[in-house]
mmCIF file of C-alpha atoms in Angstrom:
data_model
loop_
_atom_site.group_PDB
_atom_site.id
_atom_site.type_symbol
_atom_site.label_atom_id
_atom_site.label_comp_id
_atom_site.label_asym_id
_atom_site.label_seq_id
_atom_site.Cartn_x
_atom_site.Cartn_y
_atom_site.Cartn_z
ATOM 1 C CA UNK H 23 47.094 -109.367 5.371
ATOM 2 C CA UNK H 24 46.460 -112.103 2.860
ATOM 3 C CA UNK H 25 46.028 -111.733 -1.041
ATOM 4 C CA UNK H 26 43.860 -113.736 -3.537
ATOM 5 C CA UNK H 27 45.616 -114.511 -6.874
ATOM 6 C CA UNK H 28 42.860 -114.857 -9.728
ATOM 7 C CA UNK H 29 44.652 -116.908 -12.328
ATOM 8 C CA UNK H 30 42.890 -116.415 -15.710
ATOM 9 C CA UNK H 31 43.712 -118.502 -18.994
ATOM 10 C CA UNK H 32 41.751 -117.427 -22.325
ATOM 11 C CA UNK H 33 40.887 -119.650 -25.159
ATOM 12 C CA UNK H 34 42.759 -116.971 -27.284
ATOM 13 C CA UNK H 35 44.739 -113.794 -25.862
ATOM 14 C CA UNK H 36 42.925 -110.610 -27.719
ATOM 15 C CA UNK H 37 42.966 -106.932 -27.031
ATOM 16 C CA UNK H 38 39.704 -107.850 -25.024
ATOM 17 C CA UNK H 39 41.705 -109.278 -22.288
ATOM 18 C CA UNK H 40 42.792 -105.620 -21.137
ATOM 19 C CA UNK H 41 38.988 -104.871 -20.851
ATOM 20 C CA UNK H 42 38.435 -107.686 -18.471
ATOM 21 C CA UNK H 43 41.581 -106.467 -16.630
ATOM 22 C CA UNK H 44 39.930 -102.934 -16.393
ATOM 23 C CA UNK H 45 36.561 -104.520 -15.122
ATOM 24 C CA UNK H 46 38.441 -106.325 -12.638
ATOM 25 C CA UNK H 47 40.368 -103.111 -11.262
ATOM 26 C CA UNK H 48 37.031 -101.210 -10.969
ATOM 27 C CA UNK H 49 35.789 -103.739 -8.480
ATOM 28 C CA UNK H 50 39.111 -103.508 -6.457
ATOM 29 C CA UNK H 51 41.653 -105.876 -7.761
ATOM 30 C CA UNK H 52 44.919 -103.494 -7.610
ATOM 31 C CA UNK H 53 47.930 -105.470 -9.467
ATOM 32 C CA UNK H 54 48.086 -107.686 -12.531
ATOM 33 C CA UNK H 55 50.760 -109.862 -13.927
ATOM 34 C CA UNK H 56 50.563 -111.135 -17.385
ATOM 35 C CA UNK H 57 51.228 -114.589 -18.655
ATOM 36 C CA UNK H 58 51.560 -116.265 -21.977
ATOM 37 C CA UNK H 59 47.850 -117.494 -22.119
ATOM 38 C CA UNK H 60 46.237 -114.613 -19.857
ATOM 39 C CA UNK H 61 47.061 -112.936 -16.413
ATOM 40 C CA UNK H 62 46.738 -113.210 -12.707
ATOM 41 C CA UNK H 63 44.971 -110.438 -10.764
ATOM 42 C CA UNK H 64 45.474 -109.737 -7.085
ATOM 43 C CA UNK H 65 43.143 -108.481 -4.309
ATOM 44 C CA UNK H 66 43.324 -108.184 -0.463
ATOM 45 C CA UNK H 67 41.054 -110.724 1.155
ATOM 46 C CA UNK H 68 39.476 -108.056 3.093
ATOM 47 C CA UNK H 69 38.174 -106.354 -0.038
ATOM 48 C CA UNK H 70 37.091 -109.528 -1.861
ATOM 49 C CA UNK H 71 33.767 -108.958 -3.900
ATOM 50 C CA UNK H 72 32.979 -112.399 -4.265
ATOM 51 C CA UNK H 73 29.445 -111.771 -6.142
ATOM 52 C CA UNK H 74 31.072 -109.081 -8.485
ATOM 53 C CA UNK H 75 33.839 -111.549 -9.281
ATOM 54 C CA UNK H 76 31.443 -114.303 -10.178
ATOM 55 C CA UNK H 77 29.196 -112.182 -12.264
ATOM 56 C CA UNK H 78 32.309 -110.971 -14.414
ATOM 57 C CA UNK H 79 33.654 -114.443 -14.654
ATOM 58 C CA UNK H 80 30.194 -115.772 -15.860
ATOM 59 C CA UNK H 81 29.772 -112.828 -18.428
ATOM 60 C CA UNK H 82 33.032 -113.235 -19.953
ATOM 61 C CA UNK H 83 32.814 -117.180 -19.840
ATOM 62 C CA UNK H 84 32.910 -117.523 -23.663
ATOM 63 C CA UNK H 85 36.438 -116.103 -23.907
ATOM 64 C CA UNK H 86 37.803 -117.845 -20.704
ATOM 65 C CA UNK H 87 39.557 -121.341 -21.005
ATOM 66 C CA UNK H 88 39.892 -121.837 -17.194
ATOM 67 C CA UNK H 89 40.276 -119.810 -14.093
ATOM 68 C CA UNK H 90 41.459 -120.618 -10.402
ATOM 69 C CA UNK H 91 42.129 -119.044 -7.104
ATOM 70 C CA UNK H 92 45.186 -119.123 -4.985
ATOM 71 C CA UNK H 93 45.514 -117.480 -1.438
ATOM 72 C CA UNK H 94 48.964 -115.992 -0.627
ATOM 73 C CA UNK H 95 50.309 -114.405 2.542
ATOM 74 C CA UNK H 96 51.426 -110.862 2.320
ATOM 75 C CA UNK H 97 54.720 -110.459 0.482
ATOM 76 C CA UNK H 98 56.489 -107.961 -1.720
ATOM 77 C CA UNK H 99 54.405 -107.675 -4.628
ATOM 78 C CA UNK H 100 57.133 -105.337 -6.197
ATOM 79 C CA UNK H 101 58.995 -108.568 -7.152
ATOM 80 C CA UNK H 102 56.163 -109.340 -9.426
ATOM 81 C CA UNK H 103 56.283 -106.174 -11.104
ATOM 82 C CA UNK H 104 60.096 -106.194 -11.615
ATOM 83 C CA UNK H 105 59.875 -109.693 -13.390
ATOM 84 C CA UNK H 106 57.447 -108.264 -15.812
ATOM 85 C CA UNK H 107 57.721 -104.437 -16.107
ATOM 86 C CA UNK H 108 60.125 -103.478 -18.854
ATOM 87 C CA UNK H 109 60.904 -99.938 -20.207
ATOM 88 C CA UNK H 110 58.259 -98.463 -22.615
ATOM 89 C CA UNK H 111 59.493 -96.257 -25.453
ATOM 90 C CA UNK H 112 56.948 -94.028 -26.511
ATOM 91 C CA UNK H 113 59.107 -92.415 -29.041
ATOM 92 C CA UNK H 114 62.881 -91.945 -29.232
ATOM 93 C CA UNK H 115 62.601 -89.052 -27.051
ATOM 94 C CA UNK H 116 60.406 -90.526 -24.290
ATOM 95 C CA UNK H 117 60.579 -93.511 -22.105
ATOM 96 C CA UNK H 118 58.519 -94.650 -19.343
ATOM 97 C CA UNK H 119 60.550 -96.807 -16.942
ATOM 98 C CA UNK H 120 60.808 -98.032 -13.243
ATOM 99 C CA UNK H 121 63.516 -96.620 -11.187
ATOM 100 C CA UNK H 122 65.281 -99.998 -11.034
ATOM 101 C CA UNK H 123 65.941 -99.465 -14.854
ATOM 102 C CA UNK H 124 68.759 -97.612 -16.330
ATOM 103 C CA UNK H 125 68.586 -94.125 -17.414
ATOM 104 C CA UNK H 126 68.248 -94.121 -21.087
ATOM 105 C CA UNK H 127 69.119 -90.057 -21.316
ATOM 106 C CA UNK H 128 65.776 -89.609 -23.095
ATOM 107 C CA UNK H 129 64.567 -85.842 -23.164
ATOM 108 C CA UNK H 130 61.494 -87.038 -21.498
ATOM 109 C CA UNK H 131 62.432 -89.773 -18.799
ATOM 110 C CA UNK H 132 59.195 -90.860 -16.767
ATOM 111 C CA UNK H 133 59.649 -93.078 -13.853
ATOM 112 C CA UNK H 134 56.726 -95.078 -12.729
ATOM 113 C CA UNK H 135 56.956 -97.458 -9.806
ATOM 114 C CA UNK H 136 53.507 -99.173 -9.992
ATOM 115 C CA UNK H 137 53.665 -101.154 -6.756
ATOM 116 C CA UNK H 138 50.070 -102.509 -6.328
ATOM 117 C CA UNK H 139 48.444 -100.063 -8.666
ATOM 118 C CA UNK H 140 47.122 -100.681 -12.338
ATOM 119 C CA UNK H 141 49.163 -98.642 -14.962
ATOM 120 C CA UNK H 142 52.731 -98.871 -16.315
ATOM 121 C CA UNK H 143 52.555 -97.284 -19.690
ATOM 122 C CA UNK H 144 52.433 -100.497 -21.469
ATOM 123 C CA UNK H 145 48.907 -100.501 -22.575
ATOM 124 C CA UNK H 146 48.027 -99.161 -26.213
ATOM 125 C CA UNK H 147 45.756 -96.371 -25.129
ATOM 126 C CA UNK H 148 48.532 -94.929 -22.697
ATOM 127 C CA UNK H 149 50.999 -95.103 -25.569
ATOM 128 C CA UNK H 150 48.382 -93.286 -27.988
ATOM 129 C CA UNK H 151 47.893 -90.560 -25.300
ATOM 130 C CA UNK H 152 51.398 -90.237 -24.611
ATOM 131 C CA UNK H 153 52.104 -89.658 -28.427
ATOM 132 C CA UNK H 154 49.505 -87.134 -28.655
ATOM 133 C CA UNK H 155 51.044 -85.098 -25.784
ATOM 134 C CA UNK H 156 54.534 -85.277 -27.556
ATOM 135 C CA UNK H 157 53.054 -84.177 -30.769
ATOM 136 C CA UNK H 158 50.569 -81.436 -29.433
ATOM 137 C CA UNK H 159 52.880 -80.502 -26.258
ATOM 138 C CA UNK H 160 50.506 -78.856 -23.522
ATOM 139 C CA UNK H 161 52.583 -75.602 -23.366
ATOM 140 C CA UNK H 162 51.204 -73.339 -20.651
ATOM 141 C CA UNK H 163 47.971 -75.227 -20.626
ATOM 142 C CA UNK H 164 45.563 -75.794 -17.542
ATOM 143 C CA UNK H 165 45.207 -79.843 -17.956
ATOM 144 C CA UNK H 166 42.537 -82.191 -16.526
ATOM 145 C CA UNK H 167 43.765 -85.900 -16.379
ATOM 146 C CA UNK H 168 40.511 -87.671 -15.371
ATOM 147 C CA UNK H 169 41.016 -91.411 -14.561
ATOM 148 C CA UNK H 170 44.859 -90.592 -14.199
ATOM 149 C CA UNK H 171 45.846 -93.828 -12.381
ATOM 150 C CA UNK H 172 49.336 -93.952 -11.728
ATOM 151 C CA UNK H 173 49.946 -90.576 -13.039
ATOM 152 C CA UNK H 174 51.664 -91.306 -16.618
ATOM 153 C CA UNK H 175 49.897 -88.914 -18.544
ATOM 154 C CA UNK H 176 49.838 -86.128 -15.904
ATOM 155 C CA UNK H 177 53.823 -86.436 -15.250
ATOM 156 C CA UNK H 178 54.236 -86.136 -19.116
ATOM 157 C CA UNK H 179 52.228 -83.059 -19.121
ATOM 158 C CA UNK H 180 54.007 -81.377 -16.553
ATOM 159 C CA UNK H 181 57.460 -82.356 -18.140
ATOM 160 C CA UNK H 182 55.704 -80.901 -21.310
ATOM 161 C CA UNK H 183 55.622 -77.461 -19.597
ATOM 162 C CA UNK H 184 51.783 -77.497 -18.788
ATOM 163 C CA UNK H 185 50.831 -74.556 -16.509
ATOM 164 C CA UNK H 186 48.998 -76.794 -13.989
ATOM 165 C CA UNK H 187 47.756 -80.494 -14.008
ATOM 166 C CA UNK H 188 44.728 -81.823 -11.983
ATOM 167 C CA UNK H 189 44.911 -85.583 -11.712
ATOM 168 C CA UNK H 190 41.627 -87.211 -10.801
ATOM 169 C CA UNK H 191 41.460 -90.769 -9.848
ATOM 170 C CA UNK H 192 38.768 -92.779 -8.152
ATOM 171 C CA UNK H 193 41.096 -95.684 -7.031
ATOM 172 C CA UNK H 194 42.797 -94.439 -3.518
ATOM 173 C CA UNK H 195 45.725 -96.844 -3.954
ATOM 174 C CA UNK H 196 46.569 -95.600 -7.459
ATOM 175 C CA UNK H 197 46.321 -91.882 -5.985
ATOM 176 C CA UNK H 198 48.765 -92.731 -3.277
ATOM 177 C CA UNK H 199 51.058 -94.425 -5.903
ATOM 178 C CA UNK H 200 50.669 -91.488 -8.240
ATOM 179 C CA UNK H 201 51.679 -89.129 -5.475
ATOM 180 C CA UNK H 202 54.934 -91.109 -4.970
ATOM 181 C CA UNK H 203 55.464 -91.101 -8.804
ATOM 182 C CA UNK H 204 55.023 -87.396 -8.947
ATOM 183 C CA UNK H 205 57.745 -87.057 -6.068
ATOM 184 C CA UNK H 206 60.107 -89.241 -7.977
ATOM 185 C CA UNK H 207 59.665 -87.336 -10.980
ATOM 186 C CA UNK H 208 60.172 -84.002 -9.353
ATOM 187 C CA UNK H 209 56.818 -82.769 -10.159
ATOM 188 C CA UNK H 210 55.454 -79.451 -8.680
ATOM 189 C CA UNK H 211 52.518 -78.674 -10.796
ATOM 190 C CA UNK H 212 50.448 -81.727 -10.265
ATOM 191 C CA UNK H 213 47.470 -81.523 -7.856
ATOM 192 C CA UNK H 214 46.440 -85.451 -7.121
ATOM 193 C CA UNK H 215 42.771 -85.692 -6.138
ATOM 194 C CA UNK H 216 40.990 -88.691 -4.968
ATOM 195 C CA UNK H 217 37.267 -88.993 -6.179
ATOM 196 C CA UNK H 218 35.228 -89.209 -9.583
ATOM 197 C CA UNK H 219 33.775 -86.520 -11.610
ATOM 198 C CA UNK H 220 32.328 -84.838 -8.396
ATOM 199 C CA UNK H 221 35.868 -84.128 -7.272
ATOM 200 C CA UNK H 222 36.840 -82.186 -10.395
ATOM 201 C CA UNK H 223 37.677 -78.348 -9.265
ATOM 202 C CA UNK H 224 35.428 -75.932 -10.685
ATOM 203 C CA UNK H 225 37.327 -74.297 -13.251
ATOM 204 C CA UNK H 226 37.885 -74.353 -17.191
ATOM 205 C CA UNK H 227 40.654 -76.362 -18.442
ATOM 206 C CA UNK H 228 42.676 -75.903 -21.946
ATOM 207 C CA UNK H 229 43.288 -79.807 -22.234
ATOM 208 C CA UNK H 230 40.935 -82.435 -21.024
ATOM 209 C CA UNK H 231 42.557 -86.105 -21.036
ATOM 210 C CA UNK H 232 40.216 -89.036 -20.197
ATOM 211 C CA UNK H 233 41.826 -92.530 -20.744
ATOM 212 C CA UNK H 234 38.989 -94.587 -19.416
ATOM 213 C CA UNK H 235 36.369 -96.924 -20.941
ATOM 214 C CA UNK H 236 33.473 -95.611 -23.192
ATOM 215 C CA UNK H 237 30.790 -96.308 -20.595
ATOM 216 C CA UNK H 238 32.536 -94.335 -18.077
ATOM 217 C CA UNK H 239 33.100 -91.555 -20.450
ATOM 218 C CA UNK H 240 29.485 -91.506 -21.205
ATOM 219 C CA UNK H 241 28.088 -91.512 -17.623
ATOM 220 C CA UNK H 242 30.518 -88.711 -16.653
ATOM 221 C CA UNK H 243 29.990 -86.621 -19.869
ATOM 222 C CA UNK H 244 28.140 -83.898 -18.438
ATOM 223 C CA UNK H 245 30.513 -83.178 -15.628
ATOM 224 C CA UNK H 246 33.640 -83.347 -18.008
ATOM 225 C CA UNK H 247 32.135 -80.827 -20.331
ATOM 226 C CA UNK H 248 31.263 -78.395 -17.284
ATOM 227 C CA UNK H 249 35.090 -77.801 -16.926
ATOM 228 C CA UNK H 250 35.725 -77.107 -20.635
ATOM 229 C CA UNK H 251 35.803 -73.825 -22.547
ATOM 230 C CA UNK H 252 35.185 -73.181 -26.188
ATOM 231 C CA UNK H 253 38.837 -73.817 -27.020
ATOM 232 C CA UNK H 254 39.365 -76.836 -24.972
ATOM 233 C CA UNK H 255 41.169 -79.777 -26.742
ATOM 234 C CA UNK H 256 39.270 -83.159 -25.429
ATOM 235 C CA UNK H 257 41.270 -86.244 -25.979
ATOM 236 C CA UNK H 258 39.810 -89.372 -25.255
ATOM 237 C CA UNK H 259 40.919 -93.100 -25.208
ATOM 238 C CA UNK H 260 40.495 -96.313 -23.155
ATOM 239 C CA UNK H 261 37.934 -97.819 -25.915
ATOM 240 C CA UNK H 262 38.018 -99.917 -28.995
ATOM 241 C CA UNK H 263 38.064 -98.736 -32.674
ATOM 242 C CA UNK H 264 34.744 -99.936 -33.044
ATOM 243 C CA UNK H 265 33.373 -97.754 -30.285
ATOM 244 C CA UNK H 266 34.541 -94.552 -32.247
ATOM 245 C CA UNK H 267 31.404 -94.141 -34.132
ATOM 246 C CA UNK H 268 29.114 -94.190 -30.978
ATOM 247 C CA UNK H 269 31.419 -91.820 -29.312
ATOM 248 C CA UNK H 270 31.490 -89.339 -32.238
ATOM 249 C CA UNK H 271 27.789 -89.480 -32.404
ATOM 250 C CA UNK H 272 27.324 -88.975 -28.574
ATOM 251 C CA UNK H 273 29.788 -86.144 -28.358
ATOM 252 C CA UNK H 274 28.233 -84.165 -31.521
ATOM 253 C CA UNK H 275 25.189 -83.439 -29.509
ATOM 254 C CA UNK H 276 27.161 -80.727 -27.715
ATOM 255 C CA UNK H 277 28.911 -79.206 -30.613
ATOM 256 C CA UNK H 278 31.952 -81.057 -30.726
ATOM 257 C CA UNK H 279 33.573 -82.349 -33.868
ATOM 258 C CA UNK H 280 36.253 -84.895 -34.488
ATOM 259 C CA UNK H 281 39.646 -83.507 -35.442
ATOM 260 C CA UNK H 282 41.243 -87.056 -35.996
ATOM 261 C CA UNK H 283 41.350 -90.401 -34.564
ATOM 262 C CA UNK H 284 43.883 -93.251 -34.595
ATOM 263 C CA UNK H 285 44.197 -96.674 -33.157
ATOM 264 C CA UNK H 286 46.985 -99.358 -32.047
ATOM 265 C CA UNK H 287 45.888 -103.127 -31.896
ATOM 266 C CA UNK H 288 42.369 -101.927 -32.090
ATOM 267 C CA UNK H 289 42.342 -99.579 -29.157
ATOM 268 C CA UNK H 290 41.590 -96.020 -30.219
ATOM 269 C CA UNK H 291 42.049 -92.524 -29.433
ATOM 270 C CA UNK H 292 39.442 -89.613 -30.279
ATOM 271 C CA UNK H 293 40.556 -85.873 -30.472
ATOM 272 C CA UNK H 294 37.763 -83.483 -30.217
ATOM 273 C CA UNK H 295 37.024 -79.757 -30.609
ATOM 274 C CA UNK H 296 34.140 -77.578 -30.269
ATOM 275 C CA UNK H 297 32.571 -76.860 -33.812
ATOM 276 C CA UNK H 298 32.988 -73.039 -33.405
ATOM 277 C CA UNK H 299 36.595 -72.981 -32.531
ATOM 278 C CA UNK H 300 38.863 -71.891 -35.483
ATOM 279 C CA UNK H 301 41.550 -74.627 -35.593
#
């Protein structure tokens, strides 16, 4: 099996670079390595969506300085990760690290071996969501992690004593990687599910986590609301601070009110509750 490396250099490295990463992940790119001026994205030649790649590059032409493609024979892509994946300290009590890193003796030690999947805990939105969980521990909660990726938030939820966690992810490679990460972290309460919103189990969750982009939140909104109850906490991220007003207006149609929001490097998090819920 051969891989194509898409090498992109940007006119200026801004937070929007991560939006393009997510869009590439959505069409099949399964690993990313950052550089000083951009990043490289990797995809199997057997899954190469040439038309979709061309459209994305054309759409983002105004921020791209240059791009090129390079073909590689199969190799151990973990070597790429090991050279770029550093431990992420969410707080003094929580670290996200790989198995080849030292043990930092934190209360919440999350081991993520990303292999060829997208999601290591370095992104601002993962840190925002993780900080929320640490400050609002899901003790005995039934948790839905929609768009769970490599399982970071699901694993942290179990370590914070959630009653159960359903982790739903559309990328099959990420699901398989998340299962492995769950095993490494000795997780027993997480159900890893491959699929989109139609794969969400029919039950009511106490906590809904969705670290996905704004359009994906909106397009799956009815299904997500269908598995909440009047006391469910809804935690959204994966979008820009500029998107907050749109999401607040959109979610208010369903009787939800924003408890608070915060941001990091222009990426935002939004916490919602039903208006008739006493908090």
